[in-house]
Amino acid sequence: MDLIQLLDYAGVAVFAATGALAASRKQLDIIGFLFLACVTGIGGGTFRDVILNIPVFWVGNRTYVTICAAVAALAYFTSHLVESRYRLLLWLDAVGLAAFSVMGAAKGLAITGSPVVAIVTGLLTATFGGILRDLLTGEPSVLLRPEIYVTAAMTGAAVYTVADMAMLPVGVSAAIAFAAAFLVRGGALKFGWRVPTYRGRPGRHPDDIP
């Protein structure tokens, strides 16, 4: 198993765990745990493969769904042991985001050869599952939190793409990109890093319009 495949499995497992933790916060039954773990774990990759018009990755490899189910079952019986589940959810989400930004970029680059497409597919793979999780559970969306999120995914995808174009070994490219994405997102969680936000200005009064 190469590092890209390992990151893919790890990303699915970690994102599935965040879905299961969200289910625990809503006190759902085991079916709710399984559903949210699968939606979060494989949602981003499914969206990526549909856009790339290729067979959806988990249809031909049942290991991904098995991982989601195993993580959901484990979380169902152990989540009550975690004191701060939302904080854990955010940090696990950061790990999954970093892994999926690399995996998504690698797959987009392999299929199309386009650096732009690679960055977009890395971004979508890393963020879509978390967006679905938050929408379905009514949790505050990670996209609407003030600290950096999408930028971290874009960083990982861009770093992998640039490193691959520089002819670095795949494992080295993946490791550097994973570290870059995780450091950006981890720094945002730890220190509150954020991109400057839009500052609206008052509109013109109708009487001032000629």
PDB file of C-alpha atoms in Angstrom:
ATOM      1  CA  MET A   1       0.000   0.000   0.000  1.00  0.00           C
ATOM      2  CA  ASP A   2       1.515   3.336  -1.049  1.00  0.00           C
ATOM      3  CA  LEU A   3       1.158   6.565   0.907  1.00  0.00           C
ATOM      4  CA  ILE A   4      -1.623   7.891  -1.330  1.00  0.00           C
ATOM      5  CA  GLN A   5      -3.742   4.788  -0.711  1.00  0.00           C
ATOM      6  CA  LEU A   6      -2.978   4.956   3.002  1.00  0.00           C
ATOM      7  CA  LEU A   7      -4.058   8.591   3.132  1.00  0.00           C
ATOM      8  CA  ASP A   8      -7.253   7.648   1.304  1.00  0.00           C
ATOM      9  CA  TYR A   9      -8.180   4.970   3.840  1.00  0.00           C
ATOM     10  CA  ALA A  10      -7.113   7.179   6.742  1.00  0.00           C
ATOM     11  CA  GLY A  11      -9.138  10.106   5.423  1.00  0.00           C
ATOM     12  CA  VAL A  12     -12.254   7.942   5.099  1.00  0.00           C
ATOM     13  CA  ALA A  13     -11.805   6.563   8.623  1.00  0.00           C
ATOM     14  CA  VAL A  14     -11.201   9.953  10.207  1.00  0.00           C
ATOM     15  CA  PHE A  15     -14.049  11.687   8.400  1.00  0.00           C
ATOM     16  CA  ALA A  16     -16.338   8.761   9.234  1.00  0.00           C
ATOM     17  CA  ALA A  17     -15.366   9.277  12.879  1.00  0.00           C
ATOM     18  CA  THR A  18     -16.396  12.939  12.700  1.00  0.00           C
ATOM     19  CA  GLY A  19     -19.766  11.901  11.270  1.00  0.00           C
ATOM     20  CA  ALA A  20     -20.237   9.360  14.052  1.00  0.00           C
ATOM     21  CA  LEU A  21     -19.239  11.933  16.689  1.00  0.00           C
ATOM     22  CA  ALA A  22     -21.805  14.332  15.255  1.00  0.00           C
ATOM     23  CA  ALA A  23     -24.391  11.533  15.541  1.00  0.00           C
ATOM     24  CA  SER A  24     -23.426  11.023  19.184  1.00  0.00           C
ATOM     25  CA  ARG A  25     -23.946  14.712  19.909  1.00  0.00           C
ATOM     26  CA  LYS A  26     -27.469  14.382  18.474  1.00  0.00           C
ATOM     27  CA  GLN A  27     -28.036  11.137  20.414  1.00  0.00           C
ATOM     28  CA  LEU A  28     -29.019   9.134  17.316  1.00  0.00           C
ATOM     29  CA  ASP A  29     -29.451   5.370  17.071  1.00  0.00           C
ATOM     30  CA  ILE A  30     -26.918   3.004  15.500  1.00  0.00           C
ATOM     31  CA  ILE A  31     -28.452   3.484  12.041  1.00  0.00           C
ATOM     32  CA  GLY A  32     -27.956   7.231  12.389  1.00  0.00           C
ATOM     33  CA  PHE A  33     -24.323   6.605  13.322  1.00  0.00           C
ATOM     34  CA  LEU A  34     -23.819   4.381  10.273  1.00  0.00           C
ATOM     35  CA  PHE A  35     -25.523   6.824   7.929  1.00  0.00           C
ATOM     36  CA  LEU A  36     -23.591   9.895   9.059  1.00  0.00           C
ATOM     37  CA  ALA A  37     -20.291   8.001   9.151  1.00  0.00           C
ATOM     38  CA  CYS A  38     -20.777   6.846   5.546  1.00  0.00           C
ATOM     39  CA  VAL A  39     -22.028  10.196   4.246  1.00  0.00           C
ATOM     40  CA  THR A  40     -19.103  12.029   5.815  1.00  0.00           C
ATOM     41  CA  GLY A  41     -16.472   9.403   5.048  1.00  0.00           C
ATOM     42  CA  ILE A  42     -17.236   8.852   1.376  1.00  0.00           C
ATOM     43  CA  GLY A  43     -19.292  11.922   0.442  1.00  0.00           C
ATOM     44  CA  GLY A  44     -16.420  14.091  -0.768  1.00  0.00           C
ATOM     45  CA  GLY A  45     -14.820  11.322  -2.827  1.00  0.00           C
ATOM     46  CA  THR A  46     -18.184  10.417  -4.359  1.00  0.00           C
ATOM     47  CA  PHE A  47     -18.740  14.016  -5.461  1.00  0.00           C
ATOM     48  CA  ARG A  48     -15.205  14.134  -6.897  1.00  0.00           C
ATOM     49  CA  ASP A  49     -15.659  10.940  -8.934  1.00  0.00           C
ATOM     50  CA  VAL A  50     -19.021  12.063 -10.296  1.00  0.00           C
ATOM     51  CA  ILE A  51     -17.459  15.326 -11.474  1.00  0.00           C
ATOM     52  CA  LEU A  52     -14.526  13.462 -13.044  1.00  0.00           C
ATOM     53  CA  ASN A  53     -17.012  11.087 -14.721  1.00  0.00           C
ATOM     54  CA  ILE A  54     -15.268   7.959 -13.443  1.00  0.00           C
ATOM     55  CA  PRO A  55     -16.573   4.944 -11.472  1.00  0.00           C
ATOM     56  CA  VAL A  56     -17.303   5.940  -7.873  1.00  0.00           C
ATOM     57  CA  PHE A  57     -14.415   4.636  -5.783  1.00  0.00           C
ATOM     58  CA  TRP A  58     -16.329   2.778  -3.077  1.00  0.00           C
ATOM     59  CA  VAL A  59     -18.606   0.885  -5.487  1.00  0.00           C
ATOM     60  CA  GLY A  60     -15.740  -1.316  -6.670  1.00  0.00           C
ATOM     61  CA  ASN A  61     -13.982  -1.509  -3.298  1.00  0.00           C
ATOM     62  CA  ARG A  62     -16.173  -2.421  -0.331  1.00  0.00           C
ATOM     63  CA  THR A  63     -13.315  -1.727   2.076  1.00  0.00           C
ATOM     64  CA  TYR A  64     -14.325   1.932   2.254  1.00  0.00           C
ATOM     65  CA  VAL A  65     -17.883   1.207   3.396  1.00  0.00           C
ATOM     66  CA  THR A  66     -16.577  -1.429   5.802  1.00  0.00           C
ATOM     67  CA  ILE A  67     -14.242   1.146   7.349  1.00  0.00           C
ATOM     68  CA  CYS A  68     -17.124   3.586   7.788  1.00  0.00           C
ATOM     69  CA  ALA A  69     -19.312   0.907   9.385  1.00  0.00           C
ATOM     70  CA  ALA A  70     -16.560  -0.220  11.757  1.00  0.00           C
ATOM     71  CA  VAL A  71     -15.810   3.348  12.831  1.00  0.00           C
ATOM     72  CA  ALA A  72     -19.521   4.039  13.371  1.00  0.00           C
ATOM     73  CA  ALA A  73     -19.918   0.946  15.558  1.00  0.00           C
ATOM     74  CA  LEU A  74     -16.831   1.816  17.583  1.00  0.00           C
ATOM     75  CA  ALA A  75     -18.045   5.378  18.106  1.00  0.00           C
ATOM     76  CA  TYR A  76     -21.520   4.174  19.106  1.00  0.00           C
ATOM     77  CA  PHE A  77     -20.072   2.274  22.065  1.00  0.00           C
ATOM     78  CA  THR A  78     -17.250   4.640  23.040  1.00  0.00           C
ATOM     79  CA  SER A  79     -18.270   8.231  22.234  1.00  0.00           C
ATOM     80  CA  HIS A  80     -19.593   8.783  25.753  1.00  0.00           C
ATOM     81  CA  LEU A  81     -16.020   8.400  27.021  1.00  0.00           C
ATOM     82  CA  VAL A  82     -14.904  11.539  25.166  1.00  0.00           C
ATOM     83  CA  GLU A  83     -15.423  14.637  27.293  1.00  0.00           C
ATOM     84  CA  SER A  84     -15.266  17.278  24.551  1.00  0.00           C
ATOM     85  CA  ARG A  85     -16.611  15.638  21.420  1.00  0.00           C
ATOM     86  CA  TYR A  86     -16.999  18.789  19.343  1.00  0.00           C
ATOM     87  CA  ARG A  87     -13.363  19.765  19.905  1.00  0.00           C
ATOM     88  CA  LEU A  88     -12.272  16.246  18.946  1.00  0.00           C
ATOM     89  CA  LEU A  89     -14.521  16.436  15.888  1.00  0.00           C
ATOM     90  CA  LEU A  90     -12.751  19.593  14.709  1.00  0.00           C
ATOM     91  CA  TRP A  91      -9.263  18.106  15.102  1.00  0.00           C
ATOM     92  CA  LEU A  92     -10.206  14.833  13.419  1.00  0.00           C
ATOM     93  CA  ASP A  93     -11.790  16.896  10.663  1.00  0.00           C
ATOM     94  CA  ALA A  94      -8.453  18.679  10.239  1.00  0.00           C
ATOM     95  CA  VAL A  95      -6.664  15.349   9.769  1.00  0.00           C
ATOM     96  CA  GLY A  96      -9.279  14.147   7.287  1.00  0.00           C
ATOM     97  CA  LEU A  97      -9.175  17.431   5.405  1.00  0.00           C
ATOM     98  CA  ALA A  98      -5.400  17.218   5.031  1.00  0.00           C
ATOM     99  CA  ALA A  99      -5.512  13.600   3.847  1.00  0.00           C
ATOM    100  CA  PHE A 100      -8.343  14.143   1.389  1.00  0.00           C
ATOM    101  CA  SER A 101      -6.866  17.326  -0.071  1.00  0.00           C
ATOM    102  CA  VAL A 102      -3.850  15.244  -1.110  1.00  0.00           C
ATOM    103  CA  MET A 103      -5.857  12.255  -2.305  1.00  0.00           C
ATOM    104  CA  GLY A 104      -8.289  14.405  -4.265  1.00  0.00           C
ATOM    105  CA  ALA A 105      -5.503  16.338  -5.957  1.00  0.00           C
ATOM    106  CA  ALA A 106      -3.622  13.145  -6.807  1.00  0.00           C
ATOM    107  CA  LYS A 107      -6.683  11.598  -8.405  1.00  0.00           C
ATOM    108  CA  GLY A 108      -7.621  14.736 -10.324  1.00  0.00           C
ATOM    109  CA  LEU A 109      -4.074  15.064 -11.640  1.00  0.00           C
ATOM    110  CA  ALA A 110      -3.901  11.388 -12.607  1.00  0.00           C
ATOM    111  CA  ILE A 111      -7.215  11.481 -14.477  1.00  0.00           C
ATOM    112  CA  THR A 112      -6.940  14.821 -16.262  1.00  0.00           C
ATOM    113  CA  GLY A 113      -3.302  15.941 -16.050  1.00  0.00           C
ATOM    114  CA  SER A 114      -4.564  19.451 -15.276  1.00  0.00           C
ATOM    115  CA  PRO A 115      -3.091  21.277 -12.254  1.00  0.00           C
ATOM    116  CA  VAL A 116      -6.213  23.456 -11.999  1.00  0.00           C
ATOM    117  CA  VAL A 117      -8.522  20.450 -11.957  1.00  0.00           C
ATOM    118  CA  ALA A 118      -6.262  18.744  -9.415  1.00  0.00           C
ATOM    119  CA  ILE A 119      -6.544  21.660  -7.001  1.00  0.00           C
ATOM    120  CA  VAL A 120     -10.329  21.822  -7.440  1.00  0.00           C
ATOM    121  CA  THR A 121     -10.814  18.084  -6.914  1.00  0.00           C
ATOM    122  CA  GLY A 122      -8.550  18.179  -3.868  1.00  0.00           C
ATOM    123  CA  LEU A 123     -10.591  21.044  -2.454  1.00  0.00           C
ATOM    124  CA  LEU A 124     -13.935  19.339  -3.106  1.00  0.00           C
ATOM    125  CA  THR A 125     -12.818  15.961  -1.768  1.00  0.00           C
ATOM    126  CA  ALA A 126     -11.570  17.544   1.442  1.00  0.00           C
ATOM    127  CA  THR A 127     -14.586  19.727   2.209  1.00  0.00           C
ATOM    128  CA  PHE A 128     -17.777  18.215   0.784  1.00  0.00           C
ATOM    129  CA  GLY A 129     -18.178  15.398   3.319  1.00  0.00           C
ATOM    130  CA  GLY A 130     -17.839  17.800   6.243  1.00  0.00           C
ATOM    131  CA  ILE A 131     -20.343  20.181   4.675  1.00  0.00           C
ATOM    132  CA  LEU A 132     -22.900  17.357   4.300  1.00  0.00           C
ATOM    133  CA  ARG A 133     -22.307  16.254   7.899  1.00  0.00           C
ATOM    134  CA  ASP A 134     -22.959  19.715   9.283  1.00  0.00           C
ATOM    135  CA  LEU A 135     -26.045  20.271   7.118  1.00  0.00           C
ATOM    136  CA  LEU A 136     -27.607  16.945   8.116  1.00  0.00           C
ATOM    137  CA  THR A 137     -26.943  17.366  11.850  1.00  0.00           C
ATOM    138  CA  GLY A 138     -27.663  21.068  12.127  1.00  0.00           C
ATOM    139  CA  GLU A 139     -24.191  21.701  13.526  1.00  0.00           C
ATOM    140  CA  PRO A 140     -22.481  25.053  12.905  1.00  0.00           C
ATOM    141  CA  SER A 141     -20.955  24.642   9.453  1.00  0.00           C
ATOM    142  CA  VAL A 142     -17.175  24.406   9.348  1.00  0.00           C
ATOM    143  CA  LEU A 143     -17.356  26.746   6.361  1.00  0.00           C
ATOM    144  CA  LEU A 144     -18.923  29.464   8.495  1.00  0.00           C
ATOM    145  CA  ARG A 145     -16.414  29.262  11.332  1.00  0.00           C
ATOM    146  CA  PRO A 146     -14.159  32.338  11.411  1.00  0.00           C
ATOM    147  CA  GLU A 147     -10.840  30.486  11.235  1.00  0.00           C
ATOM    148  CA  ILE A 148      -9.279  29.124   8.036  1.00  0.00           C
ATOM    149  CA  TYR A 149     -10.858  25.974   6.568  1.00  0.00           C
ATOM    150  CA  VAL A 150     -11.182  25.952   2.776  1.00  0.00           C
ATOM    151  CA  THR A 151      -7.809  27.683   2.451  1.00  0.00           C
ATOM    152  CA  ALA A 152      -6.171  24.764   4.271  1.00  0.00           C
ATOM    153  CA  ALA A 153      -7.653  22.269   1.813  1.00  0.00           C
ATOM    154  CA  MET A 154      -6.556  24.435  -1.109  1.00  0.00           C
ATOM    155  CA  THR A 155      -3.065  24.642   0.365  1.00  0.00           C
ATOM    156  CA  GLY A 156      -2.720  20.864   0.574  1.00  0.00           C
ATOM    157  CA  ALA A 157      -4.010  20.339  -2.955  1.00  0.00           C
ATOM    158  CA  ALA A 158      -1.804  23.086  -4.397  1.00  0.00           C
ATOM    159  CA  VAL A 159       1.337  21.913  -2.595  1.00  0.00           C
ATOM    160  CA  TYR A 160       0.832  18.342  -3.817  1.00  0.00           C
ATOM    161  CA  THR A 161       0.238  19.531  -7.387  1.00  0.00           C
ATOM    162  CA  VAL A 162       3.328  21.739  -7.423  1.00  0.00           C
ATOM    163  CA  ALA A 163       5.487  19.032  -5.834  1.00  0.00           C
ATOM    164  CA  ASP A 164       4.276  16.459  -8.351  1.00  0.00           C
ATOM    165  CA  MET A 165       4.974  18.820 -11.250  1.00  0.00           C
ATOM    166  CA  ALA A 166       8.465  19.306  -9.785  1.00  0.00           C
ATOM    167  CA  MET A 167       8.930  15.526 -10.245  1.00  0.00           C
ATOM    168  CA  LEU A 168       9.288  14.774  -6.541  1.00  0.00           C
ATOM    169  CA  PRO A 169       8.526  11.176  -5.525  1.00  0.00           C
ATOM    170  CA  VAL A 170       4.817  10.605  -4.933  1.00  0.00           C
ATOM    171  CA  GLY A 171       5.327   9.698  -1.286  1.00  0.00           C
ATOM    172  CA  VAL A 172       7.375  12.824  -0.633  1.00  0.00           C
ATOM    173  CA  SER A 173       4.845  15.032  -2.415  1.00  0.00           C
ATOM    174  CA  ALA A 174       1.987  13.508  -0.430  1.00  0.00           C
ATOM    175  CA  ALA A 175       3.763  13.847   2.910  1.00  0.00           C
ATOM    176  CA  ILE A 176       4.713  17.488   2.321  1.00  0.00           C
ATOM    177  CA  ALA A 177       1.213  18.384   1.135  1.00  0.00           C
ATOM    178  CA  PHE A 178      -0.469  16.602   4.054  1.00  0.00           C
ATOM    179  CA  ALA A 179       1.771  18.401   6.529  1.00  0.00           C
ATOM    180  CA  ALA A 180       1.120  21.777   4.885  1.00  0.00           C
ATOM    181  CA  ALA A 181      -2.675  21.376   4.947  1.00  0.00           C
ATOM    182  CA  PHE A 182      -2.718  20.097   8.510  1.00  0.00           C
ATOM    183  CA  LEU A 183      -0.414  22.847   9.770  1.00  0.00           C
ATOM    184  CA  VAL A 184      -2.603  25.530   8.217  1.00  0.00           C
ATOM    185  CA  ARG A 185      -5.838  24.065   9.591  1.00  0.00           C
ATOM    186  CA  GLY A 186      -4.243  23.144  12.926  1.00  0.00           C
ATOM    187  CA  GLY A 187      -2.819  26.633  13.289  1.00  0.00           C
ATOM    188  CA  ALA A 188      -6.262  28.047  12.567  1.00  0.00           C
ATOM    189  CA  LEU A 189      -7.807  25.910  15.324  1.00  0.00           C
ATOM    190  CA  LYS A 190      -5.022  26.576  17.811  1.00  0.00           C
ATOM    191  CA  PHE A 191      -4.296  30.243  17.163  1.00  0.00           C
ATOM    192  CA  GLY A 192      -7.434  31.437  15.380  1.00  0.00           C
ATOM    193  CA  TRP A 193      -5.736  32.165  12.047  1.00  0.00           C
ATOM    194  CA  ARG A 194      -8.177  33.649   9.588  1.00  0.00           C
ATOM    195  CA  VAL A 195      -8.312  35.320   6.197  1.00  0.00           C
ATOM    196  CA  PRO A 196      -9.477  38.970   6.284  1.00  0.00           C
ATOM    197  CA  THR A 197     -13.247  39.061   5.828  1.00  0.00           C
ATOM    198  CA  TYR A 198     -15.373  41.265   3.615  1.00  0.00           C
ATOM    199  CA  ARG A 199     -16.312  44.560   5.222  1.00  0.00           C
ATOM    200  CA  GLY A 200     -19.508  45.905   3.747  1.00  0.00           C
ATOM    201  CA  ARG A 201     -20.108  49.621   3.347  1.00  0.00           C
ATOM    202  CA  PRO A 202     -23.432  51.372   3.881  1.00  0.00           C
ATOM    203  CA  GLY A 203     -25.439  51.667   0.685  1.00  0.00           C
ATOM    204  CA  ARG A 204     -26.124  55.030  -0.912  1.00  0.00           C
ATOM    205  CA  HIS A 205     -29.236  56.833   0.176  1.00  0.00           C
ATOM    206  CA  PRO A 206     -31.861  57.038  -2.627  1.00  0.00           C
ATOM    207  CA  ASP A 207     -31.840  60.838  -2.404  1.00  0.00           C
ATOM    208  CA  ASP A 208     -28.114  60.865  -3.219  1.00  0.00           C
ATOM    209  CA  ILE A 209     -28.572  58.991  -6.503  1.00  0.00           C
ATOM    210  CA  PRO A 210     -28.682  61.454  -9.430  1.00  0.00           C
TER     211      PRO A 210
END
